XYZ file of C-alpha atoms in Angstrom:
510
model
C 82.550 78.517 114.605
C 80.577 79.360 117.816
C 80.979 82.956 119.040
C 80.429 83.832 122.695
C 77.838 86.445 123.672
C 80.482 88.786 124.963
C 82.408 88.857 121.771
C 79.188 89.315 119.715
C 78.214 92.291 121.978
C 81.515 93.885 121.771
C 81.632 93.692 118.042
C 78.034 95.089 117.826
C 79.092 97.996 120.147
C 82.101 98.529 117.929
C 80.026 98.729 114.802
C 77.523 101.058 116.420
C 80.141 103.325 117.526
C 81.684 103.405 114.143
C 78.314 104.448 112.665
C 77.823 107.207 115.199
C 81.371 108.580 114.595
C 80.807 108.375 110.771
C 77.523 110.345 111.095
C 79.273 113.005 113.153
C 82.222 113.202 110.851
C 79.984 113.738 107.859
C 77.991 116.476 109.686
C 80.927 118.463 111.001
C 83.729 117.825 108.462
C 85.945 116.369 111.139
C 88.852 114.312 109.695
C 90.314 113.065 112.877
C 92.497 110.098 112.283
C 93.067 106.902 114.206
C 95.836 106.950 116.747
C 99.288 105.943 115.851
C 99.585 103.654 118.929
C 99.328 99.979 118.144
C 97.162 97.430 119.904
C 98.616 94.126 121.129
C 98.415 91.763 118.088
C 99.632 88.296 117.262
C 102.383 87.899 114.711
C 103.300 85.420 111.980
C 106.730 84.108 111.037
C 106.227 85.131 107.365
C 104.216 87.548 105.216
C 100.575 88.503 105.561
C 99.011 89.255 102.083
C 95.257 89.354 102.854
C 92.878 90.171 105.845
C 89.053 89.806 105.851
C 86.221 90.097 108.553
C 83.096 88.144 109.060
C 80.943 87.645 112.050
C 83.312 88.699 114.820
C 86.340 87.137 113.372
C 89.288 88.500 111.378
C 90.874 86.091 108.977
C 94.469 86.368 107.851
C 96.067 84.881 104.866
C 99.708 84.719 103.789
C 102.871 82.916 103.414
C 103.768 81.643 106.899
C 103.985 78.436 108.964
C 103.473 79.735 112.496
C 101.975 82.451 114.502
C 103.199 83.846 117.991
C 101.845 86.069 120.692
C 102.108 89.878 120.768
C 105.644 91.115 121.630
C 107.072 87.570 121.489
C 110.582 87.121 119.936
C 110.793 84.792 116.871
C 110.617 81.152 118.089
C 108.884 82.031 121.351
C 105.248 80.824 122.044
C 104.750 79.709 118.439
C 101.547 77.922 117.273
C 101.266 76.210 114.017
C 99.218 77.994 111.335
C 99.857 77.086 107.691
C 99.273 80.221 105.637
C 95.930 80.854 107.417
C 94.924 82.122 110.871
C 91.773 83.364 112.634
C 91.531 86.021 115.379
C 88.784 87.406 117.581
C 87.934 90.926 116.067
C 87.293 92.520 119.421
C 90.137 91.136 121.489
C 92.725 90.056 118.876
C 92.873 86.503 120.626
C 93.957 83.667 118.429
C 91.098 81.285 117.488
C 91.124 77.508 116.782
C 90.003 77.951 113.069
C 93.229 76.599 111.340
C 92.820 74.807 108.058
C 96.158 74.365 106.398
C 96.692 75.614 102.887
C 99.848 74.043 101.262
C 101.443 72.834 98.018
C 101.837 74.760 94.855
C 103.192 78.139 95.574
C 102.376 77.579 99.319
C 100.613 80.778 99.898
C 97.188 82.381 100.486
C 96.867 85.743 98.659
C 93.186 86.644 98.799
C 90.312 86.334 101.270
C 86.633 87.524 100.798
C 83.613 86.890 102.887
C 80.095 86.482 101.325
C 77.784 89.374 101.892
C 75.956 87.456 104.636
C 79.293 86.414 106.360
C 78.437 82.747 106.112
C 81.147 81.807 103.618
C 84.760 82.734 103.349
C 86.392 82.376 99.925
C 90.090 81.737 99.896
C 92.475 82.099 97.058
C 96.217 81.941 96.291
C 98.558 79.250 94.997
C 97.942 75.974 96.848
C 97.005 72.456 95.898
C 95.730 71.338 99.401
C 93.182 72.580 101.812
C 93.720 70.307 104.805
C 93.904 66.840 103.297
C 91.689 67.818 100.290
C 93.148 68.329 96.808
C 92.140 71.761 95.514
C 93.206 74.214 92.885
C 94.108 77.600 94.225
C 90.602 78.458 95.404
C 88.178 77.113 97.971
C 85.408 78.172 100.277
C 84.997 77.690 104.135
C 81.838 77.712 106.228
C 82.561 80.543 108.816
C 80.387 78.703 111.395
C 82.466 75.743 112.378
C 85.432 76.602 110.071
C 84.703 73.706 107.787
C 85.760 73.268 104.130
C 82.787 73.410 101.665
C 82.353 70.707 99.101
C 80.822 72.709 96.478
C 83.162 75.620 95.661
C 86.114 73.914 94.196
C 87.000 75.700 90.951
C 89.826 74.317 88.778
C 92.335 77.099 87.862
C 95.490 76.933 85.841
C 97.461 79.272 88.052
C 97.516 81.896 90.810
C 94.568 83.661 92.413
C 95.346 87.174 93.639
C 91.998 88.837 94.203
C 88.419 87.742 95.135
C 85.168 89.708 95.089
C 81.504 88.981 95.449
C 78.546 90.759 93.847
C 75.039 89.432 93.836
C 75.078 85.729 93.201
C 78.627 85.735 91.603
C 82.053 85.139 92.972
C 84.864 86.789 90.909
C 88.397 85.403 90.937
C 91.330 87.366 89.419
C 94.989 86.431 89.079
C 97.379 84.874 86.685
C 95.383 81.914 85.386
C 94.346 81.319 81.768
C 91.901 78.390 82.147
C 89.117 78.048 84.714
C 86.995 74.819 84.893
C 88.439 73.708 81.607
C 87.449 76.824 79.634
C 89.286 79.875 78.497
C 89.185 82.663 81.172
C 92.066 85.141 80.860
C 93.098 86.298 84.340
C 89.438 86.838 85.594
C 86.534 84.561 85.947
C 83.127 84.485 87.639
C 81.541 81.580 89.450
C 78.327 80.823 91.331
C 78.607 80.237 94.962
C 78.456 76.410 94.223
C 81.498 76.752 91.938
C 79.787 76.749 88.582
C 81.555 78.784 85.968
C 79.471 81.839 84.551
C 79.592 83.175 81.122
C 81.273 86.511 82.317
C 84.478 86.738 80.125
C 87.130 89.362 79.383
C 90.578 88.956 77.800
C 93.262 90.598 79.949
C 96.847 90.295 78.980
C 98.544 90.451 82.409
C 97.741 89.465 86.061
C 94.623 90.873 87.840
C 95.658 92.126 91.421
C 92.455 93.791 92.703
C 88.675 93.427 92.154
C 86.059 95.857 93.664
C 82.262 95.505 93.275
C 80.126 98.523 93.079
C 76.561 97.177 92.934
C 74.946 100.566 93.238
C 76.328 101.701 89.861
C 76.529 98.299 88.271
C 80.280 98.156 87.917
C 82.998 95.772 88.664
C 86.290 97.688 89.009
C 89.407 95.693 88.142
C 93.032 96.507 88.671
C 96.316 94.830 87.848
C 99.367 94.730 85.537
C 97.541 94.842 82.227
C 97.982 96.998 79.223
C 95.201 95.381 77.020
C 91.750 94.363 77.582
C 89.542 92.909 74.914
C 92.005 94.125 72.365
C 91.903 97.709 73.505
C 94.576 99.749 75.501
C 93.363 99.875 78.989
C 96.223 100.583 81.330
C 95.912 98.702 84.736
C 92.320 99.941 85.571
C 88.946 99.237 84.055
C 85.384 99.111 85.143
C 83.437 96.076 83.717
C 79.892 94.904 83.540
C 79.437 92.352 86.315
C 77.312 90.023 84.139
C 79.124 90.076 80.710
C 82.612 91.350 81.399
C 82.257 94.146 78.789
C 83.821 97.588 79.319
C 81.706 100.003 81.281
C 84.165 102.725 82.012
C 87.702 103.229 80.700
C 90.605 104.896 82.627
C 93.185 104.487 79.909
C 95.108 107.632 80.620
C 95.131 107.553 84.510
C 98.313 105.498 84.861
C 101.590 105.683 82.751
C 103.390 102.715 81.436
C 105.121 100.564 84.158
C 102.622 101.473 86.800
C 100.121 98.947 88.011
C 97.120 98.803 90.389
C 97.781 96.801 93.619
C 94.589 97.494 95.602
C 91.187 99.248 95.444
C 88.800 100.663 98.017
C 85.618 102.818 97.970
C 83.289 104.849 100.094
C 79.825 106.189 99.048
C 81.082 108.622 96.538
C 84.569 107.636 95.349
C 86.806 104.733 94.664
C 90.562 104.895 95.576
C 93.460 103.220 93.743
C 96.791 102.101 95.183
C 99.436 102.213 92.461
C 102.951 100.780 92.132
C 105.468 101.733 89.425
C 108.800 100.562 88.430
C 111.561 102.727 86.816
C 111.493 106.392 85.893
C 108.422 108.338 84.896
C 106.021 106.279 86.811
C 103.077 106.747 89.266
C 103.505 105.263 92.743
C 100.798 106.945 94.702
C 97.040 107.101 95.151
C 94.157 108.177 93.027
C 90.526 109.093 93.747
C 87.788 108.715 91.148
C 84.067 109.126 91.072
C 81.968 105.994 91.403
C 79.156 107.310 89.343
C 80.672 108.886 86.308
C 84.317 107.682 86.483
C 85.836 111.104 86.506
C 89.247 111.724 88.181
C 88.916 113.612 91.566
C 92.589 113.730 92.480
C 96.090 112.137 92.294
C 98.820 112.623 94.744
C 102.411 112.817 93.691
C 104.305 110.743 96.424
C 106.754 108.096 95.312
C 106.912 104.828 97.092
C 104.898 101.799 95.572
C 101.491 101.943 97.369
C 100.384 98.437 98.240
C 97.061 98.865 100.134
C 94.357 101.330 100.774
C 91.402 101.455 103.265
C 88.978 104.326 103.717
C 87.243 105.334 107.015
C 85.455 108.484 108.141
C 86.700 110.804 105.442
C 90.254 109.553 105.725
C 92.117 107.386 103.151
C 94.775 105.192 104.862
C 97.521 103.616 102.742
C 100.377 101.302 103.064
C 103.485 101.960 100.915
C 107.101 103.272 101.379
C 106.200 106.755 100.587
C 108.955 109.269 99.954
C 109.311 112.657 98.354
C 105.684 113.849 98.845
C 106.760 117.513 98.618
C 104.150 118.338 95.848
C 101.228 116.777 97.780
C 99.417 119.096 100.236
C 100.737 118.423 103.657
C 103.529 116.343 102.381
C 107.164 116.051 102.956
C 110.452 116.313 101.097
C 112.952 113.605 100.570
C 114.591 113.313 103.971
C 116.378 109.835 104.012
C 113.385 108.034 105.294
C 110.477 105.820 103.936
C 107.121 106.432 105.541
C 105.173 103.152 105.409
C 101.860 104.414 106.446
C 99.857 107.576 105.323
C 96.495 109.147 106.047
C 94.860 111.595 103.557
C 91.718 113.640 103.313
C 89.386 112.022 100.795
C 88.350 115.548 99.740
C 91.497 117.011 98.612
C 94.413 114.432 99.071
C 95.941 116.652 101.944
C 98.240 114.330 103.976
C 97.116 114.305 107.518
C 99.307 114.146 110.670
C 99.251 110.310 111.253
C 102.755 108.790 110.980
C 102.979 105.320 112.549
C 105.703 103.473 110.691
C 107.174 100.118 109.964
C 110.430 98.762 108.567
C 110.612 97.369 105.053
C 110.904 93.846 106.516
C 111.486 90.623 104.539
C 110.567 89.751 100.993
C 110.716 92.746 98.622
C 110.916 95.206 101.662
C 107.724 97.131 101.030
C 106.545 96.986 104.599
C 102.680 96.885 104.657
C 100.809 94.796 102.173
C 97.216 94.969 103.142
C 94.801 97.154 105.191
C 91.382 96.238 106.595
C 89.023 98.374 108.646
C 87.099 96.427 111.135
C 84.760 98.672 113.097
C 87.130 101.416 114.281
C 90.193 99.307 114.183
C 92.611 99.318 111.301
C 94.321 95.828 110.785
C 97.491 96.058 108.784
C 99.462 93.195 107.525
C 102.609 92.830 105.292
C 106.317 91.733 105.436
C 107.441 94.219 108.171
C 109.294 93.022 111.245
C 108.992 96.317 113.327
C 106.263 98.881 114.001
C 107.021 102.162 115.561
C 110.521 101.135 116.247
C 109.509 97.972 118.259
C 109.625 94.284 117.353
C 106.346 93.207 115.767
C 106.253 90.974 112.684
C 103.637 91.033 109.747
C 100.519 92.101 111.594
C 99.419 95.005 113.620
C 96.296 97.131 114.665
C 95.511 100.798 115.170
C 92.350 102.099 117.002
C 90.422 105.260 117.224
C 91.671 105.880 120.752
C 92.574 106.588 123.456
C 95.790 108.127 122.335
C 98.482 106.501 124.530
C 101.758 107.682 122.980
C 103.839 110.534 124.300
C 106.056 112.566 121.941
C 109.009 110.658 120.630
C 111.898 112.443 122.211
C 112.524 114.879 125.185
C 114.439 117.874 124.010
C 117.980 118.860 125.340
C 117.983 122.325 126.776
C 120.722 124.850 125.999
C 121.023 128.239 127.697
C 122.613 131.650 127.359
C 122.468 134.473 130.063
C 122.659 138.189 129.957
C 123.764 140.688 132.420
C 120.290 141.805 133.406
C 119.289 138.364 134.650
C 117.709 137.091 131.583
C 118.155 133.384 130.733
C 117.405 132.291 127.245
C 116.627 128.686 126.843
C 116.712 127.018 123.430
C 115.888 123.530 122.133
C 114.976 121.656 119.045
C 111.384 120.786 118.804
C 110.339 117.167 118.986
C 107.574 115.443 117.171
C 104.713 113.088 117.682
C 103.217 110.442 115.498
C 99.607 111.548 115.684
C 99.688 115.110 116.967
C 101.158 117.971 115.051
C 100.822 120.648 117.803
C 102.855 119.995 120.957
C 103.141 121.935 124.176
C 106.484 122.323 125.825
C 106.477 122.630 129.692
C 109.392 124.519 131.032
C 110.176 124.116 134.816
C 112.471 126.319 136.792
C 113.503 124.795 140.140
C 110.494 122.371 139.943
C 107.974 125.031 139.107
C 106.222 125.449 135.786
C 107.143 128.886 134.322
C 106.063 128.595 130.669
C 104.135 126.454 128.252
C 104.931 127.462 124.575
C 103.214 125.573 121.810
C 104.522 124.749 118.238
C 103.631 122.538 115.303
C 106.245 120.075 114.105
C 106.848 116.941 112.189
C 109.784 114.461 111.876
C 111.084 116.327 108.896
C 110.507 119.932 110.123
C 111.730 120.394 113.833
C 112.350 124.045 114.344
C 114.605 125.526 117.089
C 112.537 127.060 119.859
C 113.341 129.549 122.449
C 112.026 130.972 125.849
C 113.598 133.822 127.770
C 113.230 133.687 131.491
C 113.911 136.589 133.953
C 115.760 135.749 137.254
C 117.674 137.649 139.746
C 121.296 138.375 138.656
C 123.688 136.117 140.438
C 121.118 133.436 141.115
C 121.437 129.807 140.296
C 118.639 127.677 138.773
C 117.742 124.258 137.563
C 115.761 124.005 134.315
C 113.861 121.021 132.855
C 111.465 120.607 130.035
C 108.682 118.084 129.220
C 106.559 117.639 126.138
C 102.750 116.960 125.935
C 100.346 116.249 123.193
C 97.424 117.258 125.459
C 96.833 113.709 126.606
C 100.211 112.189 127.122
C 103.323 113.829 128.597
C 106.935 112.818 128.298
C 109.289 112.520 131.199
C 111.133 115.684 132.155
C 114.613 116.222 130.700
C 117.797 116.173 132.691
C 118.366 119.400 134.612
C 120.278 122.156 133.104
C 121.906 124.228 135.802
C 122.282 127.968 135.020
C 124.220 130.422 137.233
C 123.466 133.985 136.157
C 126.316 135.376 138.143
C 129.048 133.634 136.109
C 127.805 135.280 132.988
C 127.543 138.634 134.598
C 131.054 138.380 135.854
C 132.356 137.539 132.409
C 130.659 140.592 130.953
C 132.279 142.872 133.676
C 135.650 141.416 133.029
C 135.192 142.238 129.292
C 134.250 145.871 130.053
C 137.409 146.218 132.202
C 139.630 145.140 129.208
């Protein structure tokens, strides 16, 4: 696939900016999040399960038949894309790379680029790639978007995860046989599709694989209880050459909890967990890459599906609720928060609250997150983002912040006989700024700018007392700013001091 010089330069600048920001963040401890504002992004008519980046292109795999432009209603401007689509990483533009993956379970679940970005490995449940007969896993040349003839493994079932490490390509999923040999739910191949001797017996599906070359580990997560005859609940570190256990995490997750996704930075790895029933774990875990020790676990409920780490912040997709025991968290308040940002140091939930609906399918909302430069791509089964129509795919950037606070407060007033007017209002909230300033105008002139921290679940009542001449009449309005964006001013509240004073005198005469 040929890439223009403009796109290549844009992506190079994006990567350079990301490196500079990361260096500054490490130096000063800054944990500034991305903005909660979305970038214009194409949509699909189904579910997005996987996102990958290579050489200026973002690839999306899932269960869908068509894509449509940003903001378009279902059925408008649709373009055929069978379970796979490609987009310009810098602009979000739809690209012509469009092999069809069909048959079988009719879905693409996993995408992974080779370290040099020249090859894209594709896995899922499909029997055709274009017109070629295949078996749930193939490889594409990213230059030209052509199907490779060499990587055509034969698998007995679903592929849910793909990872590369050295000269090996690892596939994980539901299969029991690979290339005619026993391989229980995980197998390793050469880039040309030859089966490697790596072998591990796993009793339930593998959903995530994460290579850690620096420490010679292959982290594997899924639904399993047993591995090579030993109790290994849902998470294990394997030797990348043999498949033997390197590090055990048998007591990290309770029964009925499984690992859905894995991510890592230079120091830690991060686990996304989903549980079913009572007494389960639904949140996120941080562990040391070197020695495998637990760093922290949060306590939120809500079936975490995806994680991505960037500049000291762990982003996750779930339907989080009841995070009251996690620092910076929130109580149960009749809401499901589908995106979270946390400090990688101490699990503290940061003020970053874009949101989706549950959407189609199982109603989990986001299913996959992928950082590309300083842009977070998110895919899933949602149909709305931040209360606006947007199906299955969206993007968040480092800035600029373009979103004004959610609501303009409604002013109320009480007056006293000495000309004091006390205004009150309920604090509003903003998706990516905790501290807001409330600009109060009397007769068009700014008279006060009180500041207060707030969240969607904690919106305190605020007051401001103004002094005016007894008997005077005034019009008050209020606007809210996050420092960069300011809401419209509220409707005018007309206050006549004389009416209140007269009422008080009548009371005194009685």
